[in-house]
Amino acid sequence: MKAHDALYIDGAWRPAAGHDTIEVVNPADEQVVGRVPAGTVEDVDAAVRAARAALPAWAATPPAGRAALIGALRDVLVARKDEIAETVTAELGSPLPLSQAVHAGVPVMVAGSYAELAATYAFEEKVGNSTVHHEPVGVVGAITPWNYPLHQIVAKVAPALAAGCTVVLKPAEDTPLTAQLFAEAVAEAGIPAGVFNLVTGLGPVAGQALAEHAGVDLVSFTGSTAVGRKIGAIAGAAVKRVALELGGKSANVILPGADLARAVGVGVANVMTNSGQTCSAWTRMLVHTSRYEEAVELAAAAAAKYADRIGPVVNAKQQRRVLGYIEKGVAEGARLVAGGPEAPRAQGYYVAPTVFADVTPEMTVAQEEIFGPVLTIIRYEDEDDALRIANGTVYGLAGAVWAADDAEAVAFARSLDTGQVDINGGRFNPLAPFGGYKQSGVGRELGAHGLSEYLQTKSLQF
Ligand code: NAD
């Protein structure tokens, strides 16, 4: 794999201040595929200075000009999609078809949507005797996780650039090669020097330095709730803007009149895709007691089909963590109907697609985010019971409702404390706001709502 022994700062690849590096490992075969610099406080400072220096000119670039450059970036992502997919597969371990369709494909959609939004968004509006200008917040510090490496980057950088902000990105340690490819794409698209900067490095070093830097006006973080809490505290103390996209433990609520086979099939696919490393995955399936055993059988059969289809989880630590949760589920009395706590292969960080039945709402596997291919199936007695269980976690990121018709599903969905719900198998919409209720986060990504996160208002009265 191609790896730069440098950071992308102020439009060029520059050596890091220190000599420490981060090894990038392919989780499918445990081989080292590259090394990138572990950026330091000094590197972050250089990157933030470059972003600050580039801010006035970029903010003053007419929206149509910014739109054209984001469009050019989208085109480079299209032209280099095979390389992107191969890189994601090498560092995340996802099967190549998934890398092609989702890891390389979705960012093209999202970048395209912001090329269009930058050109059409109302950056100025009339409110009575006032003109309200929507102005860029300033320099953005973006900190991203490894689970959808390019999507997480594009979902922050594209709206930030559309808004007229400049960016310093600190990507996840496990997937920095995809971030380096993105930086190459930014350069190839002709986006001016300093508008986008990349510092690879460790979270508690480079990530923390970025969040704390006085020259950063907004921190946009996606990752675990534990780190999100820290970032929120840092931003709060400095009175700077913050957006947090955190964990989830979403419910897939199957009401009695639903098409059970479809609801279970889609639900299992939703959890197993990307080896369960999806923050919005519906990891709790809620089934009425009258159809419970039927659903369990369907889910166990569906999960077994994923055994040879899913990739590994991202690293050895994550594998131990997920297997530990499976052991805990067994210890707490849940019934294992697929998979289990043994690693299915001698090499690679694999976890067998796992399904637990007889899960009660208070069990650890029903409350904590596992971030692996593990589905829990919970029984409910009536709709009130289902709602209480569905809303009974600290999270509220996503979910699904299946019913005999859309109206019934919508009525239930409106009572869910969560940011996004798929109705009877509704499709992904890259323009719909995505983000959490409760401890799943603060703020929204994607579409016009995602763009507005990077804007602040100025009112002029006449
Ligand atoms: P993580 O919180 O450990 O790391 C995320 C990023 O934060 C990485 O770039 C990491 O280097 C950095 N980081 C770590 N410690 C830091 C610190 N002290 N200061 C600043 N930055 C720091 O999360 P992860 O393990 O990479 O990702 C998995 C988690 O992310 C899961 O909990 C998942 O639900 C969540 N996630 C949420 C969403 C969402 O949109 N809500 C999307 C994807 C992942």
Coordinates of C-alpha atoms and ligand atoms in Angstrom, one line a residue:
M1 CA 0.0 0.0 0.0
K2 CA 1.1 3.5 -0.7
A3 CA 1.9 5.5 2.5
H4 CA 3.2 9.0 2.8
D5 CA 5.9 9.5 5.4
A6 CA 4.6 13.0 5.8
L7 CA 1.7 15.2 6.9
Y8 CA -0.3 17.2 4.4
I9 CA 0.0 20.8 5.6
D10 CA -0.5 24.0 3.7
G11 CA -0.8 22.3 0.3
A12 CA 2.3 20.1 0.6
W13 CA 3.5 16.8 2.1
R14 CA 5.8 17.9 5.0
P15 CA 7.9 15.8 7.4
A16 CA 6.5 15.5 10.9
A17 CA 8.3 17.3 13.7
G18 CA 9.0 14.0 15.5
H19 CA 10.1 10.5 14.3
D20 CA 7.4 8.3 15.8
T21 CA 5.2 6.4 13.4
I22 CA 2.0 4.4 13.5
E23 CA 1.9 0.9 12.0
V24 CA -1.1 0.2 9.8
V25 CA -2.1 -3.5 10.0
N26 CA -4.4 -5.4 7.7
P27 CA -6.9 -7.1 10.1
A28 CA -7.6 -9.9 7.7
D29 CA -4.1 -11.3 7.7
E30 CA -2.4 -9.3 10.5
Q31 CA 0.3 -8.0 8.1
V32 CA 1.7 -4.5 8.3
V33 CA 0.6 -2.6 5.1
G34 CA 2.2 0.8 5.9
R35 CA 3.5 3.3 8.3
V36 CA 2.5 6.9 8.8
P37 CA 3.8 9.7 11.0
A38 CA 2.5 10.1 14.5
G39 CA 1.9 13.8 14.5
T40 CA 2.7 15.9 17.6
V41 CA 1.4 19.1 19.2
E42 CA 3.9 21.0 17.1
D43 CA 2.5 19.4 13.9
V44 CA -1.1 20.2 14.9
D45 CA 0.0 23.8 15.6
A46 CA 1.5 24.1 12.1
A47 CA -1.6 22.7 10.5
V48 CA -3.9 25.0 12.4
R49 CA -1.8 28.0 11.5
A50 CA -2.0 27.0 7.8
A51 CA -5.8 26.6 8.1
R52 CA -6.1 30.0 9.8
A53 CA -4.0 31.7 7.1
A54 CA -6.1 30.2 4.4
L55 CA -9.4 31.1 6.0
P56 CA -10.0 34.7 4.8
A57 CA -9.6 33.9 1.1
W58 CA -11.6 30.7 1.3
A59 CA -14.4 32.3 3.2
A60 CA -14.5 35.1 0.7
T61 CA -14.6 32.7 -2.3
P62 CA -18.1 32.9 -3.7
P63 CA -20.2 29.9 -3.0
A64 CA -20.2 28.9 -6.7
G65 CA -16.4 28.8 -6.7
R66 CA -16.4 26.6 -3.6
A67 CA -19.0 24.4 -5.2
A68 CA -16.9 24.0 -8.3
L69 CA -13.9 22.8 -6.3
I70 CA -16.0 20.4 -4.2
G71 CA -17.4 19.1 -7.5
A72 CA -13.8 18.6 -8.7
L73 CA -13.0 16.7 -5.5
R74 CA -16.0 14.5 -6.0
D75 CA -14.8 13.8 -9.6
V76 CA -11.3 12.8 -8.3
L77 CA -13.0 10.4 -5.8
V78 CA -14.9 8.8 -8.7
A79 CA -11.7 8.5 -10.8
R80 CA -9.8 6.9 -7.9
K81 CA -12.6 4.7 -6.5
D82 CA -10.8 1.4 -7.1
E83 CA -7.7 2.6 -5.3
I84 CA -9.9 3.9 -2.4
A85 CA -11.7 0.6 -2.2
E86 CA -8.4 -1.4 -2.2
T87 CA -7.0 0.9 0.5
V88 CA -10.0 0.6 2.8
T89 CA -9.9 -3.2 2.3
A90 CA -6.2 -3.3 3.2
E91 CA -6.6 -1.3 6.5
L92 CA -10.1 -2.0 7.6
G93 CA -10.4 -5.6 6.3
S94 CA -13.8 -5.1 4.7
P95 CA -14.6 -7.4 1.7
L96 CA -13.8 -5.7 -1.6
P97 CA -17.4 -5.5 -2.9
L98 CA -18.4 -3.7 0.3
S99 CA -15.5 -1.3 0.0
Q100 CA -16.4 -0.6 -3.6
A101 CA -20.1 -0.1 -3.0
V102 CA -20.2 1.6 0.3
H103 CA -16.7 2.8 1.5
A104 CA -15.8 4.3 -1.9
G105 CA -19.4 4.9 -3.2
V106 CA -21.1 6.7 -0.4
P107 CA -18.5 9.5 -0.1
V108 CA -18.9 10.3 -3.8
M109 CA -22.7 10.7 -3.1
V110 CA -22.0 12.9 -0.1
A111 CA -19.3 15.1 -1.8
G112 CA -21.7 15.5 -4.8
S113 CA -24.5 16.6 -2.5
Y114 CA -22.3 19.3 -1.0
A115 CA -21.1 20.5 -4.4
E116 CA -24.8 21.1 -5.1
L117 CA -25.7 22.5 -1.7
A118 CA -22.8 25.0 -1.7
A119 CA -24.1 26.4 -5.0
T120 CA -27.8 26.6 -3.9
Y121 CA -27.8 27.2 -0.1
A122 CA -29.3 30.5 1.1
F123 CA -26.2 32.0 2.7
E124 CA -28.3 35.2 3.1
E125 CA -31.9 35.7 4.2
K126 CA -34.3 38.5 5.0
V127 CA -36.0 38.4 8.4
G128 CA -38.3 41.5 8.7
N129 CA -36.1 44.6 8.7
S130 CA -32.9 42.4 9.0
T131 CA -30.6 40.7 6.6
V132 CA -29.2 37.6 8.1
H133 CA -25.8 36.4 6.8
H134 CA -24.8 32.8 7.4
E135 CA -21.0 33.0 7.7
P136 CA -18.4 30.2 8.1
V137 CA -17.6 29.4 11.8
G138 CA -13.8 29.4 11.0
V139 CA -11.2 26.8 11.4
V140 CA -12.6 23.3 12.0
G141 CA -10.8 20.5 13.8
A142 CA -12.2 17.2 12.5
I143 CA -11.5 14.0 14.4
T144 CA -12.8 10.8 12.8
P145 CA -13.1 7.0 13.5
W146 CA -12.1 4.0 11.4
N147 CA -15.4 2.3 10.8
Y148 CA -16.3 4.1 7.6
P149 CA -12.9 5.8 7.0
L150 CA -13.7 7.9 4.0
H151 CA -17.3 8.5 4.7
Q152 CA -16.5 10.0 8.1
I153 CA -14.0 12.3 6.6
V154 CA -16.1 13.5 3.7
A155 CA -19.2 13.9 5.9
K156 CA -17.2 16.6 7.8
V157 CA -14.8 18.1 5.3
A158 CA -17.3 18.5 2.4
P159 CA -19.9 20.6 4.4
A160 CA -17.1 22.5 6.2
L161 CA -15.6 23.5 2.8
A162 CA -19.1 24.3 1.4
A163 CA -19.7 26.6 4.4
G164 CA -16.3 28.5 3.8
C165 CA -14.5 26.9 6.7
T166 CA -11.0 25.5 6.6
V167 CA -10.1 22.2 8.1
V168 CA -7.5 20.2 10.0
L169 CA -8.2 16.5 10.0
K170 CA -7.0 14.0 12.6
P171 CA -8.1 10.6 11.3
A172 CA -8.3 7.3 13.2
E173 CA -5.0 5.5 13.9
D174 CA -6.2 2.3 12.2
T175 CA -7.2 3.9 8.9
P176 CA -4.8 6.7 8.0
L177 CA -4.0 5.5 4.5
T178 CA -7.5 6.3 3.3
A179 CA -7.1 9.8 4.8
Q180 CA -3.8 10.3 3.0
L181 CA -5.6 9.3 -0.3
F182 CA -8.2 11.9 0.5
A183 CA -5.5 14.5 1.0
E184 CA -4.1 13.6 -2.4
A185 CA -7.6 14.0 -3.9
V186 CA -7.9 17.4 -2.3
A187 CA -4.7 18.5 -3.9
E188 CA -5.6 17.0 -7.3
A189 CA -8.9 18.8 -7.2
G190 CA -7.1 22.2 -7.0
I191 CA -8.4 23.2 -3.6
P192 CA -6.1 26.0 -2.4
A193 CA -3.2 25.4 0.0
G194 CA -4.1 25.4 3.7
V195 CA -7.9 24.9 3.1
F196 CA -7.5 21.2 4.1
N197 CA -4.7 19.9 6.2
L198 CA -4.1 16.4 7.5
V199 CA -2.2 15.4 10.7
T200 CA -2.1 11.6 11.3
G201 CA -1.4 10.7 14.9
L202 CA -2.6 9.2 18.2
G203 CA -5.9 10.4 19.6
P204 CA -4.7 11.4 23.1
V205 CA -1.7 13.3 21.5
A206 CA -2.6 14.8 18.1
G207 CA -6.4 14.5 18.6
Q208 CA -6.4 16.2 21.9
A209 CA -4.0 18.9 20.8
L210 CA -6.4 19.7 17.9
A211 CA -9.4 19.8 20.2
E212 CA -7.5 22.1 22.6
H213 CA -5.9 24.4 20.1
A214 CA -7.0 28.0 20.6
G215 CA -6.9 28.5 16.8
V216 CA -9.7 26.0 16.2
D217 CA -13.2 27.5 16.3
L218 CA -15.2 24.3 16.0
V219 CA -14.4 20.7 16.8
S220 CA -16.3 18.0 14.9
F221 CA -15.8 14.6 16.4
T222 CA -17.1 11.2 15.6
G223 CA -16.2 8.3 17.8
S224 CA -16.9 6.8 21.1
T225 CA -19.1 8.4 23.8
A226 CA -16.2 8.2 26.3
V227 CA -13.9 10.3 24.1
G228 CA -16.8 12.5 23.0
R229 CA -17.4 13.5 26.6
K230 CA -13.8 14.6 26.9
I231 CA -14.0 16.6 23.7
G232 CA -17.3 18.2 24.8
A233 CA -15.6 19.3 28.1
I234 CA -12.6 20.8 26.3
A235 CA -14.9 22.7 23.9
G236 CA -17.2 23.8 26.7
A237 CA -14.3 25.2 28.7
A238 CA -13.0 27.2 25.7
V239 CA -16.6 28.2 24.7
K240 CA -16.0 26.8 21.2
R241 CA -18.5 25.1 19.0
V242 CA -18.6 21.3 19.0
A243 CA -20.4 18.6 17.1
L244 CA -20.4 15.1 18.5
E245 CA -21.5 11.9 16.6
L246 CA -21.2 9.2 19.2
G247 CA -22.3 5.6 19.9
G248 CA -25.6 3.9 19.4
K249 CA -27.6 0.8 20.5
S250 CA -30.5 1.2 18.1
A251 CA -33.7 -0.8 18.1
N252 CA -35.3 -2.7 15.3
V253 CA -38.9 -2.8 16.4
I254 CA -41.0 -5.5 14.6
L255 CA -44.7 -4.9 15.3
P256 CA -47.0 -7.9 15.1
G257 CA -48.5 -7.1 11.7
A258 CA -45.1 -6.8 10.0
D259 CA -43.6 -9.0 7.2
L260 CA -41.5 -10.9 9.7
A261 CA -39.2 -12.7 7.2
R262 CA -38.3 -9.4 5.6
A263 CA -37.9 -7.4 8.8
V264 CA -35.6 -10.1 10.3
G265 CA -33.6 -10.5 7.1
V266 CA -33.0 -6.8 6.6
G267 CA -32.3 -6.5 10.4
V268 CA -29.6 -9.2 10.4
A269 CA -28.0 -7.7 7.3
N270 CA -28.0 -4.3 8.9
V271 CA -26.1 -5.6 11.9
M272 CA -23.7 -7.9 10.1
T273 CA -22.6 -5.4 7.4
N274 CA -19.2 -4.0 8.0
S275 CA -18.8 -6.7 10.7
G276 CA -21.2 -4.8 13.0
Q277 CA -18.9 -1.8 13.1
T278 CA -21.7 0.7 12.3
C279 CA -22.7 3.2 14.9
S280 CA -26.3 3.3 13.6
A281 CA -26.7 -0.6 13.5
W282 CA -30.0 -2.0 14.9
T283 CA -28.3 -4.2 17.4
R284 CA -31.5 -4.9 19.4
M285 CA -34.3 -6.6 17.6
L286 CA -37.6 -6.3 19.4
V287 CA -40.2 -9.0 18.6
H288 CA -43.7 -9.6 19.9
T289 CA -44.0 -12.6 22.1
S290 CA -46.4 -14.3 19.7
R291 CA -43.8 -14.4 16.9
Y292 CA -40.6 -14.6 19.0
E293 CA -39.5 -18.1 18.3
E294 CA -40.2 -17.8 14.6
A295 CA -38.0 -14.6 14.5
V296 CA -35.2 -16.3 16.4
E297 CA -35.1 -19.2 14.0
L298 CA -35.1 -16.8 11.0
A299 CA -32.3 -14.7 12.5
A300 CA -30.1 -17.6 13.4
A301 CA -30.4 -19.0 9.8
A302 CA -29.8 -15.5 8.3
A303 CA -26.7 -14.9 10.5
A304 CA -25.2 -18.3 9.6
K305 CA -25.1 -17.2 5.9
Y306 CA -22.8 -14.3 6.9
A307 CA -20.1 -16.6 8.3
D308 CA -18.0 -16.5 5.1
R309 CA -19.2 -13.1 4.0
I310 CA -18.1 -10.7 6.6
G311 CA -14.6 -9.3 7.1
P312 CA -12.7 -9.2 10.4
V313 CA -13.2 -6.5 13.0
V314 CA -10.6 -3.7 12.9
N315 CA -7.9 -4.8 15.3
A316 CA -7.0 -7.4 18.0
K317 CA -8.2 -5.1 20.8
Q318 CA -11.6 -4.8 19.2
Q319 CA -11.7 -8.5 18.6
R320 CA -11.0 -9.2 22.3
R321 CA -13.6 -6.6 23.3
V322 CA -16.3 -8.1 21.1
L323 CA -15.6 -11.7 22.2
G324 CA -15.6 -10.5 25.8
Y325 CA -19.1 -9.1 25.3
I326 CA -20.3 -12.4 23.8
E327 CA -18.9 -14.2 26.9
K328 CA -20.7 -11.8 29.1
G329 CA -24.0 -12.4 27.2
V330 CA -23.6 -16.1 27.9
A331 CA -22.7 -15.5 31.5
E332 CA -25.8 -13.3 32.0
G333 CA -28.1 -16.0 30.7
A334 CA -28.8 -15.1 27.1
R335 CA -29.3 -18.0 24.7
L336 CA -26.7 -18.3 21.9
V337 CA -28.4 -19.3 18.6
A338 CA -25.6 -18.4 16.2
G339 CA -21.9 -17.7 16.5
G340 CA -20.2 -17.6 19.8
P341 CA -17.1 -16.4 21.8
E342 CA -14.5 -18.5 19.9
A343 CA -12.5 -16.7 17.2
P344 CA -13.6 -18.6 14.0
R345 CA -10.2 -18.4 12.2
A346 CA -6.6 -18.8 13.4
Q347 CA -5.4 -15.7 11.5
G348 CA -7.1 -12.4 11.3
Y349 CA -9.3 -10.6 13.8
Y350 CA -12.6 -12.4 12.9
V351 CA -15.7 -12.8 15.0
A352 CA -18.5 -15.2 14.0
P353 CA -21.8 -13.6 13.2
T354 CA -23.5 -14.0 16.6
V355 CA -27.2 -13.9 17.6
F356 CA -28.5 -14.0 21.2
A357 CA -32.1 -14.9 22.0
D358 CA -33.8 -14.6 25.4
V359 CA -32.1 -11.3 26.0
T360 CA -33.7 -9.1 28.6
P361 CA -33.5 -5.3 28.3
E362 CA -31.1 -4.8 31.3
M363 CA -28.5 -7.3 30.2
T364 CA -25.1 -5.8 29.3
V365 CA -25.4 -7.0 25.7
A366 CA -28.7 -5.1 25.4
Q367 CA -27.3 -1.9 26.9
E368 CA -23.8 -1.4 25.8
E369 CA -22.5 -0.7 22.3
I370 CA -20.5 -3.8 21.2
F371 CA -19.4 -2.7 17.7
G372 CA -19.1 -6.2 16.4
P373 CA -21.4 -8.7 14.5
V374 CA -23.6 -9.3 17.5
L375 CA -27.4 -9.2 17.4
T376 CA -29.6 -9.4 20.5
I377 CA -33.3 -10.4 20.2
I378 CA -35.6 -9.1 22.9
R379 CA -39.2 -10.2 23.6
Y380 CA -42.0 -7.6 24.2
E381 CA -45.6 -8.1 25.4
D382 CA -47.3 -5.1 23.9
E383 CA -46.5 -1.8 22.2
D384 CA -46.0 0.1 25.4
D385 CA -43.5 -2.5 26.5
A386 CA -41.8 -2.3 23.1
L387 CA -41.5 1.5 23.4
R388 CA -40.2 1.3 26.9
I389 CA -37.5 -1.2 25.8
A390 CA -36.6 0.6 22.6
N391 CA -36.1 3.9 24.5
G392 CA -34.5 2.2 27.5
T393 CA -30.8 2.9 26.8
V394 CA -28.6 6.0 27.1
Y395 CA -28.3 6.1 23.3
G396 CA -30.6 7.4 20.5
L397 CA -28.9 7.4 17.2
A398 CA -31.1 5.3 14.7
G399 CA -33.6 2.6 14.5
A400 CA -36.2 0.8 12.4
V401 CA -39.9 0.1 12.7
W402 CA -41.8 -2.6 10.7
A403 CA -45.6 -2.8 10.8
A404 CA -48.5 -3.8 8.6
D405 CA -48.5 -0.4 7.0
D406 CA -46.4 2.8 7.0
A407 CA -48.9 4.8 9.1
E408 CA -48.7 2.4 12.0
A409 CA -44.9 2.3 11.8
V410 CA -44.7 6.1 11.7
A411 CA -47.0 6.5 14.7
F412 CA -44.6 4.2 16.7
A413 CA -41.5 5.9 15.2
R414 CA -42.6 9.3 16.4
S415 CA -42.4 8.1 20.0
L416 CA -38.9 6.8 19.7
D417 CA -36.1 8.9 21.3
T418 CA -33.8 8.6 18.4
G419 CA -32.4 10.7 15.5
Q420 CA -33.2 8.5 12.5
V421 CA -35.7 5.7 11.9
D422 CA -36.2 3.5 8.8
I423 CA -39.9 2.8 8.1
N424 CA -40.7 -0.6 6.7
G425 CA -37.2 -0.9 5.2
G426 CA -36.8 2.7 4.1
R427 CA -33.6 3.4 2.1
F428 CA -30.5 5.5 3.1
N429 CA -30.9 9.1 2.2
P430 CA -27.6 11.1 2.0
L431 CA -29.5 14.4 2.4
A432 CA -31.4 13.4 5.6
P433 CA -29.9 14.8 8.8
F434 CA -28.0 12.1 10.8
G435 CA -27.2 12.4 14.4
G436 CA -28.2 11.5 17.9
Y437 CA -30.7 12.0 20.7
K438 CA -29.5 11.6 24.2
Q439 CA -25.8 10.4 24.6
S440 CA -25.5 9.5 20.9
G441 CA -24.4 13.1 20.3
V442 CA -24.9 16.7 19.6
G443 CA -25.5 18.2 16.2
R444 CA -26.3 16.7 12.8
E445 CA -24.4 15.6 9.7
L446 CA -25.4 15.3 6.0
G447 CA -27.5 17.5 3.8
A448 CA -28.4 21.1 4.5
H449 CA -28.6 20.4 8.3
G450 CA -25.0 19.2 8.2
L451 CA -23.9 22.3 6.3
S452 CA -25.6 24.6 8.9
E453 CA -23.4 23.1 11.6
Y454 CA -20.4 25.0 10.1
L455 CA -22.2 28.3 9.8
Q456 CA -22.9 31.1 12.3
T457 CA -25.3 34.0 11.8
K458 CA -24.8 37.7 11.6
S459 CA -27.9 39.9 11.6
L460 CA -27.8 43.4 10.0
Q461 CA -30.8 45.6 10.8
F462 CA -32.1 48.3 8.5
Ligands
NAD1 P1 -12.6 6.5 19.5 O1 -13.5 7.5 20.3 O2 -11.6 5.7 20.3 O3 -11.7 7.3 18.4 C1 -12.3 8.2 17.5 C2 -11.3 9.3 17.1 O4 -10.9 10.0 18.3 C3 -10.0 8.7 16.6 O5 -9.5 9.5 15.6 C4 -9.1 8.7 17.8 O6 -7.7 8.8 17.5 C5 -9.6 10.0 18.5 N1 -9.3 10.1 19.9 C6 -9.1 9.1 20.8 N2 -8.8 9.7 22.0 C7 -8.8 11.0 21.9 C8 -8.6 12.1 22.8 N3 -8.4 11.9 24.1 N4 -8.7 13.4 22.3 C9 -9.0 13.6 21.0 N5 -9.2 12.6 20.1 C10 -9.1 11.3 20.5 O7 -13.6 5.7 18.7 P2 -13.3 4.5 17.7 O8 -12.9 3.3 18.4 O9 -12.3 5.0 16.6 O10 -14.7 4.4 16.9 C11 -15.7 3.6 17.4 C12 -16.8 4.4 18.1 O11 -17.2 5.5 17.3 C13 -18.0 3.6 18.4 O12 -18.4 3.9 19.7 C14 -19.0 4.1 17.4 O13 -20.3 4.1 17.8 C15 -18.6 5.5 17.3 N6 -19.1 6.0 16.0 C16 -20.1 6.9 15.9 C17 -20.6 7.4 14.7 C18 -21.7 8.4 14.6 O14 -21.9 9.0 13.6 N7 -22.5 8.6 15.7 C19 -20.0 6.9 13.6 C20 -18.9 6.0 13.6 C21 -18.5 5.6 14.8

